[in-house]
Amino acid sequence: MAEFVTVDGSRVGVLMGSASDWPTMEKTSQTLSKLGITHECNVISAHRAPRRLEAYCSTAEDRGLKVLICAAGGAAHLAGVAAAMTHLPILGCPMNAWSTDGLDSLLSMAQMPKGIPVGTLAVGSAGAINAAIFAAEILALSDDVVREAVLTFRSEQSAATFELPGAPGH
Ligand code: RP5
Protein backbone atom coordinates (compact mmCIF):
# COMPACT_ATOMS: atom_id res chain seq x y z
CA MET A 1 0.00 0.00 0.00
CA ALA A 2 1.22 3.53 -0.83
CA GLU A 3 2.33 5.65 2.12
CA PHE A 4 -0.30 8.24 1.37
CA VAL A 5 -3.00 9.05 -1.15
CA THR A 6 -2.16 11.44 -3.97
CA VAL A 7 -4.58 13.02 -6.41
CA ASP A 8 -3.17 14.23 -9.74
CA GLY A 9 -3.24 18.00 -10.07
CA SER A 10 -3.73 18.66 -6.37
CA ARG A 11 -2.74 22.12 -5.22
CA VAL A 12 -3.90 21.74 -1.63
CA GLY A 13 -3.10 18.87 0.70
CA VAL A 14 -5.48 18.29 3.60
CA LEU A 15 -3.91 16.35 6.46
CA MET A 16 -5.53 15.22 9.67
CA GLY A 17 -4.27 13.46 12.75
CA SER A 18 -7.06 10.91 12.83
CA ALA A 19 -9.98 9.68 10.78
CA SER A 20 -12.06 10.97 13.70
CA ASP A 21 -11.27 14.49 12.40
CA TRP A 22 -12.90 13.74 9.04
CA PRO A 23 -16.51 14.72 9.89
CA THR A 24 -15.17 18.24 10.48
CA MET A 25 -12.53 18.26 7.76
CA GLU A 26 -14.97 16.94 5.19
CA LYS A 27 -16.27 20.52 5.22
CA THR A 28 -12.81 21.70 4.17
CA SER A 29 -12.84 19.24 1.31
CA GLN A 30 -16.37 20.23 0.28
CA THR A 31 -15.46 23.93 0.33
CA LEU A 32 -12.33 23.35 -1.74
CA SER A 33 -14.41 21.39 -4.23
CA LYS A 34 -16.99 24.17 -4.38
CA LEU A 35 -14.16 26.56 -5.23
CA GLY A 36 -12.92 24.20 -7.95
CA ILE A 37 -9.65 23.39 -6.23
CA THR A 38 -8.21 19.93 -6.78
CA HIS A 39 -6.97 18.55 -3.48
CA GLU A 40 -6.03 15.37 -1.67
CA CYS A 41 -6.92 14.23 1.85
CA ASN A 42 -4.85 12.01 4.13
CA VAL A 43 -4.74 10.87 7.71
CA ILE A 44 -1.11 11.28 8.80
CA SER A 45 -0.61 11.69 12.52
CA ALA A 46 2.49 13.56 13.66
CA HIS A 47 2.66 11.21 16.64
CA ARG A 48 1.53 7.90 15.20
CA ALA A 49 3.14 8.17 11.75
CA PRO A 50 5.97 10.74 11.92
CA ARG A 51 8.00 9.14 9.13
CA ARG A 52 5.02 9.17 6.79
CA LEU A 53 4.48 12.83 7.62
CA GLU A 54 8.08 13.58 6.74
CA ALA A 55 7.72 11.72 3.45
CA TYR A 56 4.56 13.67 2.64
CA CYS A 57 5.96 17.09 3.54
CA SER A 58 9.33 16.61 1.89
CA THR A 59 7.71 15.72 -1.45
CA ALA A 60 4.77 18.14 -1.30
CA GLU A 61 6.26 21.00 -3.29
CA ASP A 62 7.65 18.74 -6.03
CA ARG A 63 4.21 17.16 -6.38
CA GLY A 64 2.69 20.58 -7.10
CA LEU A 65 1.07 21.33 -3.76
CA LYS A 66 0.96 25.01 -2.83
CA VAL A 67 -0.73 24.98 0.59
CA LEU A 68 -1.18 22.35 3.31
CA ILE A 69 -4.15 22.37 5.68
CA CYS A 70 -3.46 20.43 8.86
CA ALA A 71 -6.13 19.42 11.38
CA ALA A 72 -5.50 17.88 14.77
CA GLY A 73 -6.93 17.79 18.25
CA GLY A 74 -5.62 17.58 21.80
CA ALA A 75 -1.83 17.84 21.72
CA ALA A 76 -2.25 19.16 18.19
CA HIS A 77 1.27 19.07 16.79
CA LEU A 78 0.54 18.09 13.20
CA ALA A 79 0.50 21.60 11.72
CA GLY A 80 3.60 22.67 13.60
CA VAL A 81 5.61 19.61 12.67
CA ALA A 82 4.51 19.94 9.04
CA ALA A 83 5.57 23.59 9.12
CA ALA A 84 8.99 22.49 10.34
CA MET A 85 9.32 20.15 7.36
CA THR A 86 8.24 22.37 4.46
CA HIS A 87 8.26 26.05 3.61
CA LEU A 88 4.82 25.75 1.96
CA PRO A 89 2.17 27.78 3.82
CA ILE A 90 0.53 25.73 6.56
CA LEU A 91 -3.00 26.46 7.72
CA GLY A 92 -3.95 24.85 11.02
CA CYS A 93 -7.41 23.65 11.99
CA PRO A 94 -7.76 22.94 15.73
CA MET A 95 -10.23 20.13 16.35
CA ASN A 96 -12.63 19.98 19.26
CA ALA A 97 -11.37 16.49 20.02
CA TRP A 98 -12.15 15.31 23.52
CA SER A 99 -11.48 17.99 26.13
CA THR A 100 -11.60 21.72 26.93
CA ASP A 101 -13.82 22.44 23.91
CA GLY A 102 -10.77 22.46 21.67
CA LEU A 103 -8.83 25.08 23.63
CA ASP A 104 -6.03 22.55 24.07
CA SER A 105 -5.86 22.09 20.29
CA LEU A 106 -6.04 25.82 19.60
CA LEU A 107 -3.15 26.66 21.92
CA SER A 108 -1.03 23.71 20.77
CA MET A 109 -1.42 24.89 17.20
CA ALA A 110 -1.24 28.65 17.57
CA GLN A 111 1.67 29.00 19.99
CA MET A 112 4.41 28.30 17.51
CA PRO A 113 7.99 29.42 18.15
CA LYS A 114 9.14 32.35 16.04
CA GLY A 115 10.54 31.34 12.67
CA ILE A 116 8.11 28.49 11.95
CA PRO A 117 4.65 29.96 11.33
CA VAL A 118 1.31 28.20 11.27
CA GLY A 119 -1.77 30.18 10.23
CA THR A 120 -4.21 28.92 12.82
CA LEU A 121 -7.94 29.14 12.16
CA ALA A 122 -10.88 28.86 14.54
CA VAL A 123 -11.73 25.63 16.38
CA GLY A 124 -14.05 23.22 14.58
CA SER A 125 -16.21 23.70 11.50
CA ALA A 126 -15.76 27.46 11.08
CA GLY A 127 -12.00 27.05 10.96
CA ALA A 128 -12.24 24.03 8.70
CA ILE A 129 -14.30 25.97 6.16
CA ASN A 130 -12.20 29.11 6.50
CA ALA A 131 -9.02 27.14 5.92
CA ALA A 132 -10.34 26.13 2.51
CA ILE A 133 -11.29 29.72 1.66
CA PHE A 134 -7.95 30.99 2.91
CA ALA A 135 -6.11 28.43 0.79
CA ALA A 136 -8.17 29.54 -2.20
CA GLU A 137 -7.30 33.17 -1.51
CA ILE A 138 -3.60 32.27 -1.48
CA LEU A 139 -3.94 30.42 -4.78
CA ALA A 140 -5.99 33.31 -6.19
CA LEU A 141 -2.96 35.57 -6.00
CA SER A 142 -1.54 33.78 -9.02
CA ASP A 143 -4.55 32.03 -10.54
CA ASP A 144 -7.35 34.02 -12.17
CA VAL A 145 -9.75 31.06 -12.31
CA VAL A 146 -9.50 30.57 -8.54
CA ARG A 147 -9.75 34.34 -8.07
CA GLU A 148 -13.07 34.35 -9.94
CA ALA A 149 -14.30 31.41 -7.84
CA VAL A 150 -13.43 33.24 -4.62
CA LEU A 151 -15.17 36.42 -5.78
CA THR A 152 -18.28 34.46 -6.79
CA PHE A 153 -18.29 32.63 -3.45
CA ARG A 154 -18.08 35.91 -1.54
CA SER A 155 -20.75 37.61 -3.58
CA GLU A 156 -23.16 34.66 -3.18
CA GLN A 157 -22.43 34.67 0.54
CA SER A 158 -23.19 38.38 0.79
CA ALA A 159 -26.52 37.88 -0.97
CA ALA A 160 -27.44 34.93 1.25
CA THR A 161 -26.70 36.75 4.49
CA PHE A 162 -29.17 39.49 3.49
CA GLU A 163 -32.11 37.08 3.49
CA LEU A 164 -34.30 36.74 6.59
CA PRO A 165 -37.02 34.23 5.75
CA GLY A 166 -40.38 35.03 7.40
CA ALA A 167 -39.42 38.54 8.51
CA PRO A 168 -41.55 41.53 7.34
CA GLY A 169 -40.54 42.80 3.92
CA HIS A 170 -38.41 39.75 3.10
C1 RP5 B 1 -5.43 13.88 17.41
O1 RP5 B 1 -6.09 13.25 18.46
C2 RP5 B 1 -6.33 13.71 16.23
O2 RP5 B 1 -6.10 14.73 15.31
C3 RP5 B 1 -7.70 13.75 16.81
O3 RP5 B 1 -8.25 15.05 16.78
C4 RP5 B 1 -7.48 13.34 18.26
C5 RP5 B 1 -8.16 12.04 18.61
O4 RP5 B 1 -7.69 11.04 17.74
P1 RP5 B 1 -8.27 9.56 17.86
O5 RP5 B 1 -7.88 9.05 19.20
O6 RP5 B 1 -9.77 9.69 17.68
O7 RP5 B 1 -7.64 8.79 16.73
O8 RP5 B 1 -4.18 13.33 17.18
Coordinates of C-alpha atoms in Angstrom, one line a residue, residues 2 7 10 24 35 42 46 48 70 78 89-90 93 100 110 122 131 145-147 152 154 158 162:
A2 CA 1.2 3.5 -0.8
V7 CA -4.6 13.0 -6.4
S10 CA -3.7 18.7 -6.4
T24 CA -15.2 18.2 10.5
L35 CA -14.2 26.6 -5.2
N42 CA -4.8 12.0 4.1
A46 CA 2.5 13.6 13.7
R48 CA 1.5 7.9 15.2
C70 CA -3.5 20.4 8.9
L78 CA 0.5 18.1 13.2
P89 CA 2.2 27.8 3.8
I90 CA 0.5 25.7 6.6
C93 CA -7.4 23.6 12.0
T100 CA -11.6 21.7 26.9
A110 CA -1.2 28.6 17.6
A122 CA -10.9 28.9 14.5
A131 CA -9.0 27.1 5.9
V145 CA -9.8 31.1 -12.3
V146 CA -9.5 30.6 -8.5
R147 CA -9.7 34.3 -8.1
T152 CA -18.3 34.5 -6.8
R154 CA -18.1 35.9 -1.5
S158 CA -23.2 38.4 0.8
F162 CA -29.2 39.5 3.5

